[in-house]
Amino acid sequence: MTKKNKTIEEVEKLLKDIGEKIDVLIEKGKKASGEAGDEIDQKIEELKRNKWNLENEIEELKRKVEERFQDERKAMEPKLKKSAEHLKAALFQLNEAVKAIFSK
């Protein structure tokens, strides 16, 4: 789960960097004029749409990862409880065995 969180964080950082670069392009586009300015404006709008789409996809992936984690956690709970009961019984038996050895 930690590796997935780190991957998501890396992607979010990348999207933040892209946003900052778009802002730089916007400033450059304001200085450009004529056909070049129009072309820069179009590219900026396209980049914004792509960034927005990526952000939505990342949010959807994060939601799905969390949902799957919760599902897996719920599925494992009964098994973990049963394992804890077995461990408790084993420790009790071990304690009884140690008592028996030292009581001789």
PDB file of C-alpha atoms in Angstrom:
ATOM      1  CA  MET A   1       0.000   0.000   0.000  1.00  0.00           C
ATOM      2  CA  THR A   2       2.917   2.312   0.768  1.00  0.00           C
ATOM      3  CA  LYS A   3       4.401   1.891  -2.711  1.00  0.00           C
ATOM      4  CA  LYS A   4       1.056   2.764  -4.307  1.00  0.00           C
ATOM      5  CA  ASN A   5       0.738   5.855  -2.112  1.00  0.00           C
ATOM      6  CA  LYS A   6       4.243   6.908  -3.099  1.00  0.00           C
ATOM      7  CA  THR A   7       3.413   6.416  -6.773  1.00  0.00           C
ATOM      8  CA  ILE A   8       0.255   8.492  -6.430  1.00  0.00           C
ATOM      9  CA  GLU A   9       2.219  11.201  -4.629  1.00  0.00           C
ATOM     10  CA  GLU A  10       4.787  11.226  -7.448  1.00  0.00           C
ATOM     11  CA  VAL A  11       2.056  11.590 -10.062  1.00  0.00           C
ATOM     12  CA  GLU A  12       0.403  14.386  -8.078  1.00  0.00           C
ATOM     13  CA  LYS A  13       3.768  16.172  -7.849  1.00  0.00           C
ATOM     14  CA  LEU A  14       4.192  15.764 -11.601  1.00  0.00           C
ATOM     15  CA  LEU A  15       0.735  17.265 -12.181  1.00  0.00           C
ATOM     16  CA  LYS A  16       1.641  20.188  -9.915  1.00  0.00           C
ATOM     17  CA  ASP A  17       4.814  20.743 -11.951  1.00  0.00           C
ATOM     18  CA  ILE A  18       2.780  20.644 -15.157  1.00  0.00           C
ATOM     19  CA  GLY A  19       0.408  23.231 -13.699  1.00  0.00           C
ATOM     20  CA  GLU A  20       3.327  25.510 -12.880  1.00  0.00           C
ATOM     21  CA  LYS A  21       4.700  25.141 -16.412  1.00  0.00           C
ATOM     22  CA  ILE A  22       1.273  25.965 -17.834  1.00  0.00           C
ATOM     23  CA  ASP A  23       1.302  29.137 -15.746  1.00  0.00           C
ATOM     24  CA  VAL A  24       4.698  30.050 -17.231  1.00  0.00           C
ATOM     25  CA  LEU A  25       3.312  29.452 -20.722  1.00  0.00           C
ATOM     26  CA  ILE A  26       0.339  31.673 -19.941  1.00  0.00           C
ATOM     27  CA  GLU A  27       2.697  34.495 -19.011  1.00  0.00           C
ATOM     28  CA  LYS A  28       4.690  33.985 -22.208  1.00  0.00           C
ATOM     29  CA  GLY A  29       1.464  33.824 -24.218  1.00  0.00           C
ATOM     30  CA  LYS A  30       0.402  37.203 -22.878  1.00  0.00           C
ATOM     31  CA  LYS A  31       3.602  38.700 -24.263  1.00  0.00           C
ATOM     32  CA  ALA A  32       3.271  37.022 -27.664  1.00  0.00           C
ATOM     33  CA  SER A  33       1.082  38.598 -30.302  1.00  0.00           C
ATOM     34  CA  GLY A  34      -0.595  37.664 -33.527  1.00  0.00           C
ATOM     35  CA  GLU A  35      -0.676  34.110 -34.840  1.00  0.00           C
ATOM     36  CA  ALA A  36       1.985  32.901 -32.379  1.00  0.00           C
ATOM     37  CA  GLY A  37      -0.073  34.204 -29.464  1.00  0.00           C
ATOM     38  CA  ASP A  38      -3.191  32.437 -30.750  1.00  0.00           C
ATOM     39  CA  GLU A  39      -1.288  29.187 -31.166  1.00  0.00           C
ATOM     40  CA  ILE A  40       0.134  29.470 -27.664  1.00  0.00           C
ATOM     41  CA  ASP A  41      -3.357  30.151 -26.264  1.00  0.00           C
ATOM     42  CA  GLN A  42      -4.694  27.042 -28.009  1.00  0.00           C
ATOM     43  CA  LYS A  43      -1.848  24.899 -26.654  1.00  0.00           C
ATOM     44  CA  ILE A  44      -2.385  26.295 -23.175  1.00  0.00           C
ATOM     45  CA  GLU A  45      -6.083  25.409 -23.271  1.00  0.00           C
ATOM     46  CA  GLU A  46      -5.254  21.926 -24.537  1.00  0.00           C
ATOM     47  CA  LEU A  47      -2.700  21.449 -21.752  1.00  0.00           C
ATOM     48  CA  LYS A  48      -5.205  22.625 -19.142  1.00  0.00           C
ATOM     49  CA  ARG A  49      -7.798  20.125 -20.407  1.00  0.00           C
ATOM     50  CA  ASN A  50      -5.243  17.315 -20.385  1.00  0.00           C
ATOM     51  CA  LYS A  51      -4.106  18.233 -16.878  1.00  0.00           C
ATOM     52  CA  TRP A  52      -7.708  18.358 -15.672  1.00  0.00           C
ATOM     53  CA  ASN A  53      -8.365  14.914 -17.212  1.00  0.00           C
ATOM     54  CA  LEU A  54      -5.257  13.474 -15.556  1.00  0.00           C
ATOM     55  CA  GLU A  55      -6.245  14.913 -12.186  1.00  0.00           C
ATOM     56  CA  ASN A  56      -9.676  13.316 -12.491  1.00  0.00           C
ATOM     57  CA  GLU A  57      -8.154   9.975 -13.446  1.00  0.00           C
ATOM     58  CA  ILE A  58      -5.788  10.134 -10.464  1.00  0.00           C
ATOM     59  CA  GLU A  59      -8.662  10.893  -8.098  1.00  0.00           C
ATOM     60  CA  GLU A  60     -10.614   7.963  -9.539  1.00  0.00           C
ATOM     61  CA  LEU A  61      -7.605   5.657  -9.116  1.00  0.00           C
ATOM     62  CA  LYS A  62      -7.109   6.819  -5.541  1.00  0.00           C
ATOM     63  CA  ARG A  63     -10.763   6.132  -4.809  1.00  0.00           C
ATOM     64  CA  LYS A  64     -10.531   2.651  -6.342  1.00  0.00           C
ATOM     65  CA  VAL A  65      -7.346   1.816  -4.430  1.00  0.00           C
ATOM     66  CA  GLU A  66      -8.927   2.890  -1.155  1.00  0.00           C
ATOM     67  CA  GLU A  67     -12.103   0.964  -1.950  1.00  0.00           C
ATOM     68  CA  ARG A  68     -10.137  -2.189  -2.760  1.00  0.00           C
ATOM     69  CA  PHE A  69      -8.030  -1.788   0.369  1.00  0.00           C
ATOM     70  CA  GLN A  70     -11.168  -1.570   2.509  1.00  0.00           C
ATOM     71  CA  ASP A  71     -12.678  -4.615   0.766  1.00  0.00           C
ATOM     72  CA  GLU A  72      -9.502  -6.640   1.311  1.00  0.00           C
ATOM     73  CA  ARG A  73      -9.345  -5.495   4.904  1.00  0.00           C
ATOM     74  CA  LYS A  74     -12.924  -6.607   5.537  1.00  0.00           C
ATOM     75  CA  ALA A  75     -12.213  -9.965   3.898  1.00  0.00           C
ATOM     76  CA  MET A  76      -9.120 -10.507   6.067  1.00  0.00           C
ATOM     77  CA  GLU A  77     -10.658  -9.507   9.404  1.00  0.00           C
ATOM     78  CA  PRO A  78     -12.279 -12.884  10.202  1.00  0.00           C
ATOM     79  CA  LYS A  79      -9.074 -14.699   9.251  1.00  0.00           C
ATOM     80  CA  LEU A  80      -6.997 -12.396  11.434  1.00  0.00           C
ATOM     81  CA  LYS A  81      -9.347 -12.910  14.382  1.00  0.00           C
ATOM     82  CA  LYS A  82      -9.148 -16.683  13.953  1.00  0.00           C
ATOM     83  CA  SER A  83      -5.351 -16.494  13.726  1.00  0.00           C
ATOM     84  CA  ALA A  84      -5.263 -14.416  16.912  1.00  0.00           C
ATOM     85  CA  GLU A  85      -7.373 -17.047  18.680  1.00  0.00           C
ATOM     86  CA  HIS A  86      -5.013 -19.808  17.514  1.00  0.00           C
ATOM     87  CA  LEU A  87      -1.991 -17.782  18.639  1.00  0.00           C
ATOM     88  CA  LYS A  88      -3.570 -17.179  22.039  1.00  0.00           C
ATOM     89  CA  ALA A  89      -4.306 -20.904  22.423  1.00  0.00           C
ATOM     90  CA  ALA A  90      -0.759 -21.794  21.355  1.00  0.00           C
ATOM     91  CA  LEU A  91       0.736 -19.358  23.868  1.00  0.00           C
ATOM     92  CA  PHE A  92      -1.491 -20.783  26.580  1.00  0.00           C
ATOM     93  CA  GLN A  93      -0.296 -24.312  25.735  1.00  0.00           C
ATOM     94  CA  LEU A  94       3.316 -23.135  25.686  1.00  0.00           C
ATOM     95  CA  ASN A  95       2.848 -21.512  29.094  1.00  0.00           C
ATOM     96  CA  GLU A  96       1.354 -24.721  30.473  1.00  0.00           C
ATOM     97  CA  ALA A  97       4.260 -26.728  29.051  1.00  0.00           C
ATOM     98  CA  VAL A  98       6.812 -24.400  30.644  1.00  0.00           C
ATOM     99  CA  LYS A  99       4.982 -24.634  33.976  1.00  0.00           C
ATOM    100  CA  ALA A 100       4.993 -28.430  33.726  1.00  0.00           C
ATOM    101  CA  ILE A 101       8.735 -28.526  33.008  1.00  0.00           C
ATOM    102  CA  PHE A 102       9.633 -26.272  35.907  1.00  0.00           C
ATOM    103  CA  SER A 103       7.265 -27.902  38.378  1.00  0.00           C
ATOM    104  CA  LYS A 104       9.188 -31.211  38.215  1.00  0.00           C
TER     105      LYS A 104
END
